[in-house]
PDB file of C-alpha atoms in Angstrom:
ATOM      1  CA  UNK A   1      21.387 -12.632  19.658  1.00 47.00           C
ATOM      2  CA  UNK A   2      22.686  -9.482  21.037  1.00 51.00           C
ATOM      3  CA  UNK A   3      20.642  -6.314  19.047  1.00 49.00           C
ATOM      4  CA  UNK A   4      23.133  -3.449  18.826  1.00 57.00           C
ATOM      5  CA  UNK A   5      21.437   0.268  18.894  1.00 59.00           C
ATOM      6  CA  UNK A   6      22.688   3.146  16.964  1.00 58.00           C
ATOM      7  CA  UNK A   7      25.577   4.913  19.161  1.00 57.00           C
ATOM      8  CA  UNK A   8      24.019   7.636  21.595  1.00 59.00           C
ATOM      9  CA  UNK A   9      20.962   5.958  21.596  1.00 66.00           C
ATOM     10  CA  UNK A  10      18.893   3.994  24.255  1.00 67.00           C
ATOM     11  CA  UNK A  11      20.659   3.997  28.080  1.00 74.00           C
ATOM     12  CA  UNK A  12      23.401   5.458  26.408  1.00 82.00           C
ATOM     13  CA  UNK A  13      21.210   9.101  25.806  1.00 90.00           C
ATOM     14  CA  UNK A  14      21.399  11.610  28.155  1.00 92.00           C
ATOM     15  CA  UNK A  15      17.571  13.547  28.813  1.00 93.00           C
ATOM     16  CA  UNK A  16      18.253  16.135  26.267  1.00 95.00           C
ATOM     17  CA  UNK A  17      19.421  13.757  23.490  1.00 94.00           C
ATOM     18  CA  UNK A  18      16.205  11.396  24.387  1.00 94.00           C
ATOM     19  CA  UNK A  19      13.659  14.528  24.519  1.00 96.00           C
ATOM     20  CA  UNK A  20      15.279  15.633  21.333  1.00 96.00           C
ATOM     21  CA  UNK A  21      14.753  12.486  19.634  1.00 94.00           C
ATOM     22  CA  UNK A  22      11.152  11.581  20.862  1.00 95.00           C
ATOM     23  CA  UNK A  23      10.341  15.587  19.669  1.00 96.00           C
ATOM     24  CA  UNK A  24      11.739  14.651  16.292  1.00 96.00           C
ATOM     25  CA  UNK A  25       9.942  11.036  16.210  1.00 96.00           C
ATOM     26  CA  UNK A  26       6.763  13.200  17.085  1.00 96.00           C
ATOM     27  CA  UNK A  27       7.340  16.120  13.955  1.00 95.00           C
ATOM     28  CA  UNK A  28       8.178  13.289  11.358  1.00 96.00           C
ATOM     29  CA  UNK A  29       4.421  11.897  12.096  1.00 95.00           C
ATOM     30  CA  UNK A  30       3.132  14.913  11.506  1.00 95.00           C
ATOM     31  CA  UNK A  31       5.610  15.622   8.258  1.00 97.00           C
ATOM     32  CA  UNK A  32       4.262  12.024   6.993  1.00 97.00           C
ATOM     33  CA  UNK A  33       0.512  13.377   7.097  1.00 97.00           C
ATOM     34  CA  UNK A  34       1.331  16.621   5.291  1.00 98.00           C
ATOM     35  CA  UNK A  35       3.383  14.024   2.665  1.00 98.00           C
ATOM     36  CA  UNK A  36       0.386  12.234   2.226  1.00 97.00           C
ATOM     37  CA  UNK A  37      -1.415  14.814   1.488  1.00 98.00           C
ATOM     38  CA  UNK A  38       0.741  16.480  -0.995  1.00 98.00           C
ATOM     39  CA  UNK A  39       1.143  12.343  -2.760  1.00 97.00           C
ATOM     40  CA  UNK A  40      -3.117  12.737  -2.704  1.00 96.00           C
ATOM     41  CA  UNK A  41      -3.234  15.924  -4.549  1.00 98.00           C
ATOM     42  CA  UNK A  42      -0.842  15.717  -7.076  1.00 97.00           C
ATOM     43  CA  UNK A  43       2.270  18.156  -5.749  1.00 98.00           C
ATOM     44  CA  UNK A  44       5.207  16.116  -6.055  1.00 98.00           C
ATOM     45  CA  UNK A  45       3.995  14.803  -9.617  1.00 97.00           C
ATOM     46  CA  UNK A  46       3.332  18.596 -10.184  1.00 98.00           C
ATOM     47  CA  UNK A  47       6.966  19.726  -8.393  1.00 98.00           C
ATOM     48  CA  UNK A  48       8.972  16.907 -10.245  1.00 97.00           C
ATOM     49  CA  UNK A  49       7.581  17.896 -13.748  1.00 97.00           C
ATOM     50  CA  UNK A  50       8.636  21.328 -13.326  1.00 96.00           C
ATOM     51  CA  UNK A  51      11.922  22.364 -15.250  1.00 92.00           C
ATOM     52  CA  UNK A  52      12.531  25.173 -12.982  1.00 94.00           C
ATOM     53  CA  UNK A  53      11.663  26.776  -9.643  1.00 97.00           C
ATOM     54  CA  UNK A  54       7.677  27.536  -9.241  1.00 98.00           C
ATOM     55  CA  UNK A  55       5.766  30.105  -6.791  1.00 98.00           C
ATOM     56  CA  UNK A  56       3.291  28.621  -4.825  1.00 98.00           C
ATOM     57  CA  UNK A  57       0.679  30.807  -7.600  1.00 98.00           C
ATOM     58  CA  UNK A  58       2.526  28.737  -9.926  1.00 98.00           C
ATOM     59  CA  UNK A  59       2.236  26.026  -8.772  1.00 98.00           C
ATOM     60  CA  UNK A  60      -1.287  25.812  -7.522  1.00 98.00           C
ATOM     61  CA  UNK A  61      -2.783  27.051 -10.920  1.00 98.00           C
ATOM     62  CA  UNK A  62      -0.939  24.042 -12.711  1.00 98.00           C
ATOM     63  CA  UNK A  63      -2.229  21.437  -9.520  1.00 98.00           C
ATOM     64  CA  UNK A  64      -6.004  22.989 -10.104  1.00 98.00           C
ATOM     65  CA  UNK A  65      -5.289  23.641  -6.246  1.00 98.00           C
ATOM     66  CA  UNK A  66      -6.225  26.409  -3.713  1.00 99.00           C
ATOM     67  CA  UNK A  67      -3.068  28.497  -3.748  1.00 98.00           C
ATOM     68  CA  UNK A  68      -3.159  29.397  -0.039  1.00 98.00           C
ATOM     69  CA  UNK A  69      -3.188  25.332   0.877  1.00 99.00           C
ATOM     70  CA  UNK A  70      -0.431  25.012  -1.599  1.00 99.00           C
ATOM     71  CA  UNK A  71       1.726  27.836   0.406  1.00 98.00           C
ATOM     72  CA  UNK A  72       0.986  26.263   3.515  1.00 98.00           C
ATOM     73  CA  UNK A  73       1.798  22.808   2.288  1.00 98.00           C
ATOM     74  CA  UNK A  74       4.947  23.778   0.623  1.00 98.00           C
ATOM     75  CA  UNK A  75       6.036  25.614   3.965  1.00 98.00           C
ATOM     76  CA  UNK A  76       5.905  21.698   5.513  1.00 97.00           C
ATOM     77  CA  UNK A  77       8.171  20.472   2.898  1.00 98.00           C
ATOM     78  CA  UNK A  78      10.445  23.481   2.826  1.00 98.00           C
ATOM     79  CA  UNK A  79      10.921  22.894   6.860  1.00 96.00           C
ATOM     80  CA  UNK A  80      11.278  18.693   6.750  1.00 96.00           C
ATOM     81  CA  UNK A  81      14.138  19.709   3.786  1.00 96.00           C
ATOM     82  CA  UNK A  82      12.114  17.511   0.987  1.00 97.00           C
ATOM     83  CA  UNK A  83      11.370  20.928  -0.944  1.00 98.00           C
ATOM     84  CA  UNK A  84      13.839  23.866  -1.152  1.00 98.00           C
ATOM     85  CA  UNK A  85      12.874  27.284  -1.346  1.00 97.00           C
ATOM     86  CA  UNK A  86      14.468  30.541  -2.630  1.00 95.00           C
ATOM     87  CA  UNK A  87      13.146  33.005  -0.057  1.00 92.00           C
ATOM     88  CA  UNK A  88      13.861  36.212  -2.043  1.00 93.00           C
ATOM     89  CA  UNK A  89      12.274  35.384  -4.853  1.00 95.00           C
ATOM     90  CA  UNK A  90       9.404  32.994  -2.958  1.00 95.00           C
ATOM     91  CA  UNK A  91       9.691  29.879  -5.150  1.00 98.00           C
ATOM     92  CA  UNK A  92       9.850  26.525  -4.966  1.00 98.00           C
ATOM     93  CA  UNK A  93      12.164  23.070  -6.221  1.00 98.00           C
ATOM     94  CA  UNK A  94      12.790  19.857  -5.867  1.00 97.00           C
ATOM     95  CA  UNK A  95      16.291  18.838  -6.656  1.00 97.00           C
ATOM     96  CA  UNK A  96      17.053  16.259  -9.424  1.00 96.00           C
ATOM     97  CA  UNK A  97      18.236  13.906  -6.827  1.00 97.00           C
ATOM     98  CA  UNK A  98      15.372  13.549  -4.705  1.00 98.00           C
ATOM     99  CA  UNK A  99      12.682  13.613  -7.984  1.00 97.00           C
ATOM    100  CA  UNK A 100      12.484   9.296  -8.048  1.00 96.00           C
ATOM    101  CA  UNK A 101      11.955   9.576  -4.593  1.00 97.00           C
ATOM    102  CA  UNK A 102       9.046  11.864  -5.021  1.00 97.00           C
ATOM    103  CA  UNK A 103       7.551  10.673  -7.907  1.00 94.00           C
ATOM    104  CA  UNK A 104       5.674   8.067  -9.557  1.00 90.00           C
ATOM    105  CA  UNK A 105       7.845   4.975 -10.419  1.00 87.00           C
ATOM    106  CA  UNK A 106      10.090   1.752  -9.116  1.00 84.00           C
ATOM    107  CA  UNK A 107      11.356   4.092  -6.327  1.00 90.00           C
ATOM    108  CA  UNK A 108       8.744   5.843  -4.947  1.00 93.00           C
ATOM    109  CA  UNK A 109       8.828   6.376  -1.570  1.00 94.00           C
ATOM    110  CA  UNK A 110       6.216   8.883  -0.516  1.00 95.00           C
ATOM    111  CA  UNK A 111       4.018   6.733  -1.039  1.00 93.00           C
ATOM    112  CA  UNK A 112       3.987   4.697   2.155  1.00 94.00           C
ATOM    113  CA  UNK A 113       2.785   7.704   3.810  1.00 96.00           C
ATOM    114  CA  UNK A 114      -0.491   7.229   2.801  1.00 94.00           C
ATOM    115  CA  UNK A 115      -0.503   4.539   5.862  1.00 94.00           C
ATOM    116  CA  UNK A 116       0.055   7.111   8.001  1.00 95.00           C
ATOM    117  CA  UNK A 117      -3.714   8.571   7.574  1.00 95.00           C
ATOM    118  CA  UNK A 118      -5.013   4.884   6.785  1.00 94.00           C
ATOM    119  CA  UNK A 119      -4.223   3.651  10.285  1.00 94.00           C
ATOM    120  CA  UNK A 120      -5.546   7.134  12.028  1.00 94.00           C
ATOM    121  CA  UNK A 121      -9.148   6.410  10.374  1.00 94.00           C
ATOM    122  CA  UNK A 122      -9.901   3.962  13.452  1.00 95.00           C
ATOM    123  CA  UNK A 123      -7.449   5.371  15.602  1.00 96.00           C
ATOM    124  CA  UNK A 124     -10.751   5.984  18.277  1.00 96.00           C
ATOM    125  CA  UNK A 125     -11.562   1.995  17.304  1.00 97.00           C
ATOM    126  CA  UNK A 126      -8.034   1.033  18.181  1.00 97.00           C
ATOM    127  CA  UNK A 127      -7.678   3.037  21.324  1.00 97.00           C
ATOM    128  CA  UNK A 128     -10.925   1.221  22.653  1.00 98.00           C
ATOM    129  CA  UNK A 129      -9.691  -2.234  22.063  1.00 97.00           C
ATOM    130  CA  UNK A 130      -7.310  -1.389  24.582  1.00 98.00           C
ATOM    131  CA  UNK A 131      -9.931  -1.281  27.463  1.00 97.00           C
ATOM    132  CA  UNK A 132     -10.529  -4.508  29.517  1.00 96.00           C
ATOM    133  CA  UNK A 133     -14.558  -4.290  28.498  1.00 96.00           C
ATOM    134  CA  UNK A 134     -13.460  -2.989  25.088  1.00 96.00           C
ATOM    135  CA  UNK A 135     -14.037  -4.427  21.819  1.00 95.00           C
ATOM    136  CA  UNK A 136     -11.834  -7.560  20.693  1.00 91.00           C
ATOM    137  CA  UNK A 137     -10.854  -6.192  17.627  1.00 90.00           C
ATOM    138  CA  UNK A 138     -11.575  -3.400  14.686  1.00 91.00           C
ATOM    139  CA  UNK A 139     -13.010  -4.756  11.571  1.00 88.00           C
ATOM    140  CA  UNK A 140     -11.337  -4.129   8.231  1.00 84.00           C
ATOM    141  CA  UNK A 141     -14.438  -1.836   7.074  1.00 86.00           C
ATOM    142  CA  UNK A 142     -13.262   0.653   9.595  1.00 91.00           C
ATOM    143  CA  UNK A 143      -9.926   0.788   7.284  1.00 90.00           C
ATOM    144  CA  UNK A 144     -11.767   2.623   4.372  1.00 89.00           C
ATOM    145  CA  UNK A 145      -8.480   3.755   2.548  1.00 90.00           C
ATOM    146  CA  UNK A 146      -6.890   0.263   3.043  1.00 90.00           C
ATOM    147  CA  UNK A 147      -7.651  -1.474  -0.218  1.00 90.00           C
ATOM    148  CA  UNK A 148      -6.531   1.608  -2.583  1.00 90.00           C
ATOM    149  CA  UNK A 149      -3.672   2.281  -0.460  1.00 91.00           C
ATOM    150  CA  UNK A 150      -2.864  -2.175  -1.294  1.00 90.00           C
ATOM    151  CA  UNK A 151      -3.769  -1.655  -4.679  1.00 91.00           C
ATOM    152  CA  UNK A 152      -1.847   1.102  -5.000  1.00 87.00           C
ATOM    153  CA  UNK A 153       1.770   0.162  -3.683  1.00 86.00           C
ATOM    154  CA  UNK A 154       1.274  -3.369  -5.262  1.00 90.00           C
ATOM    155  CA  UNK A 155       0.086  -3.058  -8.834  1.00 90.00           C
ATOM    156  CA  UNK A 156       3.222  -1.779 -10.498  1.00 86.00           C
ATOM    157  CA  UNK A 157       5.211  -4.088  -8.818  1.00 89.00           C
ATOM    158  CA  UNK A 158       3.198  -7.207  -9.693  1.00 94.00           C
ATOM    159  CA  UNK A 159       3.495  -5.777 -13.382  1.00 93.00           C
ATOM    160  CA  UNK A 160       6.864  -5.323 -13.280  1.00 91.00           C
ATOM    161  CA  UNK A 161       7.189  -8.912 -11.780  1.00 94.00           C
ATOM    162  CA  UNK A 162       4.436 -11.385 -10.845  1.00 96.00           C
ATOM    163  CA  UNK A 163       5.337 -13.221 -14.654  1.00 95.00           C
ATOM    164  CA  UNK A 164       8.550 -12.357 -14.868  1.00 94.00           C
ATOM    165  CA  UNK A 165      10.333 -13.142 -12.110  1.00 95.00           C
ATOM    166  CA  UNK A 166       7.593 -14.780  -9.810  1.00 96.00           C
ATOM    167  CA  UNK A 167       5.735 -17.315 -11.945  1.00 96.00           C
ATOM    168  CA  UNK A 168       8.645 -18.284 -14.277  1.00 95.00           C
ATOM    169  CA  UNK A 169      11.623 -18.901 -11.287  1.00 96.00           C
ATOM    170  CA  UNK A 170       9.476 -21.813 -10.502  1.00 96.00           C
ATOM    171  CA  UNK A 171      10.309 -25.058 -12.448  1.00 96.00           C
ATOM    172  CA  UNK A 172       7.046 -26.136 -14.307  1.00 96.00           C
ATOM    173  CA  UNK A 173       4.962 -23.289 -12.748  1.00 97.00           C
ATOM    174  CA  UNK A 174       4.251 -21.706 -16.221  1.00 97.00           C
ATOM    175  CA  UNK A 175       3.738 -24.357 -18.334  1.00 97.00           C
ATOM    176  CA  UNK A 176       1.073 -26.157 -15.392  1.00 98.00           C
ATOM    177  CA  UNK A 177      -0.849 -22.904 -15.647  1.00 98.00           C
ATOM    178  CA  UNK A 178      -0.769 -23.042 -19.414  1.00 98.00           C
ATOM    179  CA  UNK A 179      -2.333 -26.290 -19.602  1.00 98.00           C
ATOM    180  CA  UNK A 180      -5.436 -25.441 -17.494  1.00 97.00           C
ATOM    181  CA  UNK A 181      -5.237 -25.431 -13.825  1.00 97.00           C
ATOM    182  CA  UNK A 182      -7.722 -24.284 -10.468  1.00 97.00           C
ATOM    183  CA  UNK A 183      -5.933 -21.571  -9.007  1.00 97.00           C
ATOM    184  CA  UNK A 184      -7.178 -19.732  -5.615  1.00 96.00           C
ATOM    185  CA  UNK A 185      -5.844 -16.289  -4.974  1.00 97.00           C
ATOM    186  CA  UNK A 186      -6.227 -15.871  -0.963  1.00 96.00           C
ATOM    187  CA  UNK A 187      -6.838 -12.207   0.255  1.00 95.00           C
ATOM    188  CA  UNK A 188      -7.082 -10.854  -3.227  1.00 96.00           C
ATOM    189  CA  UNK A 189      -7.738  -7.247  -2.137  1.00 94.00           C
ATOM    190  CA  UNK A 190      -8.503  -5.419  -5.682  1.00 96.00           C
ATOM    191  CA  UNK A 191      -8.022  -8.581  -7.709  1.00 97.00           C
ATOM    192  CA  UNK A 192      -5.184  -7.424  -9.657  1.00 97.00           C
ATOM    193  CA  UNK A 193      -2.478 -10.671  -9.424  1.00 98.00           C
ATOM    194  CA  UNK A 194      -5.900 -12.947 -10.830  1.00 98.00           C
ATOM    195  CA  UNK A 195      -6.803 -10.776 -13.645  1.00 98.00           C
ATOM    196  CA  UNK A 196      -3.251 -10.813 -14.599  1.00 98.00           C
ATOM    197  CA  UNK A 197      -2.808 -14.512 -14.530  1.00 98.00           C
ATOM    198  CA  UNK A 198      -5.859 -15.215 -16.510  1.00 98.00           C
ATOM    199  CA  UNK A 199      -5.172 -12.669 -19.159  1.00 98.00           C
ATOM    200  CA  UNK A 200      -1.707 -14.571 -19.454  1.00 98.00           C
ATOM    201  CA  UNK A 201      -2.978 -17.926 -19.073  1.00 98.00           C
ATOM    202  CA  UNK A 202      -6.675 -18.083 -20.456  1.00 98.00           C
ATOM    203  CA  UNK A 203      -7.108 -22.101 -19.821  1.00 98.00           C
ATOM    204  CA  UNK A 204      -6.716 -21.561 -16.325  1.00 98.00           C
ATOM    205  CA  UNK A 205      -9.226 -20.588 -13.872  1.00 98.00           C
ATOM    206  CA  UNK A 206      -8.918 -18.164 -11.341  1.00 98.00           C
ATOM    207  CA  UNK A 207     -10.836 -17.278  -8.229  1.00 98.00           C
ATOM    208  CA  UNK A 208      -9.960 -14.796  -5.566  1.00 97.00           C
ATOM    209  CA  UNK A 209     -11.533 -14.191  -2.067  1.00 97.00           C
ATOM    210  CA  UNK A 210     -11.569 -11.129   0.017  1.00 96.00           C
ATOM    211  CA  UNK A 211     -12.981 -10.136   3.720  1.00 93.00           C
ATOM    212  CA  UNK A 212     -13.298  -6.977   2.026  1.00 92.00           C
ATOM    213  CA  UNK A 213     -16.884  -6.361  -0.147  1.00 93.00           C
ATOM    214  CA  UNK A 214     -15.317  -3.097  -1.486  1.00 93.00           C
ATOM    215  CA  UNK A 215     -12.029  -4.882  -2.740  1.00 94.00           C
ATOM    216  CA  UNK A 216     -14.149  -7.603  -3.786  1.00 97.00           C
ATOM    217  CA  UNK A 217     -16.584  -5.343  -6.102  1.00 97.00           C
ATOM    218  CA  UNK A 218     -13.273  -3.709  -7.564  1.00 97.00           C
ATOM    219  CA  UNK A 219     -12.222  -7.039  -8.679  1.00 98.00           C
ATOM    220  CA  UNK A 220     -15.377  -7.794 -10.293  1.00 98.00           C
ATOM    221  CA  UNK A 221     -15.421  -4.578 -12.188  1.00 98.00           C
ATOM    222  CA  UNK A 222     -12.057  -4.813 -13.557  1.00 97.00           C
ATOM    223  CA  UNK A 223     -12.049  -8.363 -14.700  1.00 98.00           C
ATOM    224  CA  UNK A 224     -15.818  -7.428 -16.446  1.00 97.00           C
ATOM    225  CA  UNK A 225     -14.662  -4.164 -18.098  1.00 98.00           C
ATOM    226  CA  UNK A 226     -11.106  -6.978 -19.427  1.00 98.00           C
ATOM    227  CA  UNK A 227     -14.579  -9.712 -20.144  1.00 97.00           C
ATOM    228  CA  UNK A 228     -12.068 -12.244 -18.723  1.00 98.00           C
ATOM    229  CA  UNK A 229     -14.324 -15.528 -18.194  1.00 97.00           C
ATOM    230  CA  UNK A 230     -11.955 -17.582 -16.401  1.00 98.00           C
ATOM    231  CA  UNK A 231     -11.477 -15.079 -13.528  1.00 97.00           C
ATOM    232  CA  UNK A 232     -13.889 -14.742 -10.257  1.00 98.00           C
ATOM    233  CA  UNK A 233     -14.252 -13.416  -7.112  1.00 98.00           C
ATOM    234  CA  UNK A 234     -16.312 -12.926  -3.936  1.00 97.00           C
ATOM    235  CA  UNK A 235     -16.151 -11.933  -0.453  1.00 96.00           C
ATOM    236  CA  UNK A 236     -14.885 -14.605   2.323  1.00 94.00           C
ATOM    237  CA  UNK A 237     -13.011 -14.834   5.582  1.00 93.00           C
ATOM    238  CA  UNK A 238      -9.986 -17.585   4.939  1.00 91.00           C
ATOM    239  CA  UNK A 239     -11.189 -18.544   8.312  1.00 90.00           C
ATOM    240  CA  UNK A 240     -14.300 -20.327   7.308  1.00 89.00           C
ATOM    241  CA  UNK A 241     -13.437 -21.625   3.915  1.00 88.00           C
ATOM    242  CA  UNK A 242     -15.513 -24.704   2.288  1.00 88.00           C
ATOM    243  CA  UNK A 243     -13.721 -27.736   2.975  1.00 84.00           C
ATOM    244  CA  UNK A 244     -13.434 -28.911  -0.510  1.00 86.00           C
ATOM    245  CA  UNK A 245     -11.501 -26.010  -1.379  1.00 86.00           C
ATOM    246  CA  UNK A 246      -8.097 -27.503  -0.230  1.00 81.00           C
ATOM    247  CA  UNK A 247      -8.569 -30.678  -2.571  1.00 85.00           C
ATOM    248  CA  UNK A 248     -10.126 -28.082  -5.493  1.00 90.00           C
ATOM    249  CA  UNK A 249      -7.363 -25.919  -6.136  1.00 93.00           C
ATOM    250  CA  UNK A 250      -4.187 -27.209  -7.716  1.00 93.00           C
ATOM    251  CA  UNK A 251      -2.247 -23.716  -6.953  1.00 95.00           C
ATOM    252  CA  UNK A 252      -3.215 -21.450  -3.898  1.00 94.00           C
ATOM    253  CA  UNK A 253      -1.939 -17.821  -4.051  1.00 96.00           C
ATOM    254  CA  UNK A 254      -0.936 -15.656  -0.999  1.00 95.00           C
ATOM    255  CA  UNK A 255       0.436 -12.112  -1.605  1.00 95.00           C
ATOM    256  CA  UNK A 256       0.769 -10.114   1.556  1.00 92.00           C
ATOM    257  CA  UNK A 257      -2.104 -10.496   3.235  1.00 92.00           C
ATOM    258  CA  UNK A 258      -1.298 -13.992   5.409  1.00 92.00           C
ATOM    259  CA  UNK A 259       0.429 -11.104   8.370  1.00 91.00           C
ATOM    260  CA  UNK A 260      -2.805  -9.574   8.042  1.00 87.00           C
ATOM    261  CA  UNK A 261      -5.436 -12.589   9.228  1.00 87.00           C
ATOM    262  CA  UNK A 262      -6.805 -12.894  12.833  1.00 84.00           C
ATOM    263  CA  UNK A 263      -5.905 -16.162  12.913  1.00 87.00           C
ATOM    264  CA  UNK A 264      -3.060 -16.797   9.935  1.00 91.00           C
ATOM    265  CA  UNK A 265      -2.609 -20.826  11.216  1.00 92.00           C
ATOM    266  CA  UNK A 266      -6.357 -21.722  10.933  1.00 90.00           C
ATOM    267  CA  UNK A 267      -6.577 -19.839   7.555  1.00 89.00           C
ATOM    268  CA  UNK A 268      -3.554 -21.436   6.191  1.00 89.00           C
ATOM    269  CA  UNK A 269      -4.534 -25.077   7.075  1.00 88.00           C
ATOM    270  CA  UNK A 270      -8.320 -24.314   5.532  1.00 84.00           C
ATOM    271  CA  UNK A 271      -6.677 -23.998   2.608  1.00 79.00           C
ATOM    272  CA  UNK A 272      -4.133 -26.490   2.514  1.00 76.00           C
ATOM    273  CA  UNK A 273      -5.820 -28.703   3.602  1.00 70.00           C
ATOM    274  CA  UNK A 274      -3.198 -29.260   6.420  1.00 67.00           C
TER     275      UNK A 274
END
């Protein structure tokens, strides 16, 4: 299959127009950072709520913010055209069109940059693993913001959808799960599909494994503060899973995390049983 590449792009640039374009792909990483930073701290929540245009005064005082890292912030957004600025009067909007965008809700999209600074944490790791006498791989633990950043761009849409359009467009699905079933929830991260699915279907039981402790103790605090009895969790690699898992469970779970594994095959035939 023949991949076709945007017009003037490729062989088909000339030095400027590739120079141009690699200078651009270089500025939007550093836009993404200063994006994540303002999603972090509040701004766009702050900028969308606002009726009218705000100073960067403004603006800070309603954030709780240093005003001067506000300016400077808002000077990133002015420049990568996300927030417009009326330069006599030194103030600040975002216009109704970009707000769901910007904002918290089904179509957020600042939010993804928080992966920018989540992959930079072991950026020094990384680099290493490149070296013939370097390391083999970087552990999960050196991903610190990697389980909140999950949590965070999955929750809302496993409310908006995990029971209504995931468990219920399978035939029988909901009422096996009703009637008391084993269920394993593989690379549960902050536990949030399982305690779902056991406060919908209490006769069931739920257990979710993690490589990750910190995900792991999440889960465990969320489904005690719920007291859901028929939800648990621990830390595991899918890689060395007890055998007797694959006849134990009658449903097995996967939500983005199979892409993730060192070795997806093995882990999906430990618990399969395949």
């Amino acid at each position: 299959m023949e991949v076709k590449k945007p017009s003037g792009v490729g062989v088909d640039e000339n030095p400027a127009e590739f120079a141009d374009r690699l200078m651009k792909t270089v500025n939007s990483g550093a836009l993404a950072l200063a994006i994540s930073l303002g999603v972090d701290n509040g701004l766009f929540e702050v900028l969308a709520e606002q009726k009218g245009p705000k100073t960067s005064q403004e603006i800070a005082k309603i954030a709780g913010l240093k005003e001067r890292y506000v300016r400077e912030w808002l000077g990133a957004m002015v420049v990568g055209n996300i927030v417009e600025m009326d330069s006599e009067k030194e103030e600040y909007h975002i216009p109704e069109r970009r707000k769901p965008f910007l904002k918290k809700g089904p179509y957020n999209i600042v939010a993804f940059s928080g992966l920018v600074p989540l992959l930079c944490q072991a950026y020094n790791q990384v680099s290493d693993c490149f070296k013939e006498n370097g390391p083999e791989g970087v552990p999960y633990s050196q991903y610190p913001r990697f389980q909140a950043f999950m949590d965070h761009m999955s929750r809302a849409m496993h409310d908006r959808n995990l029971l209504k359009n995931i468990i219920s467009s399978f035939d029988g699905l909901t009422e096996m799960l009703d009637s008391g079933v084993d269920v394993l929830d593989v690379g549960c991260g902050r536990g949030h599909v399982s305690i779902l699915l056991a406060q919908r279907f209490p006769r069931s039981r739920f257990h979710g494994f993690d490589i990750s402790e910190d995900g792991v103790a999440f889960a465990r605090d969320e489904s005690r503060t719920l007291s859901l009895s028929n939800c648990t969790f621990e830390v595991m690699d899918a890689i060395s899973l007890p055998k007797e898992w694959a006849e134990k469970y009658k449903l097995v779970l996967a939500f983005d995390c199979i892409h993730d594994m060192a070795y997806p095959q093995e882990s999906c035939a430990n618990f399969t049983g395949s």
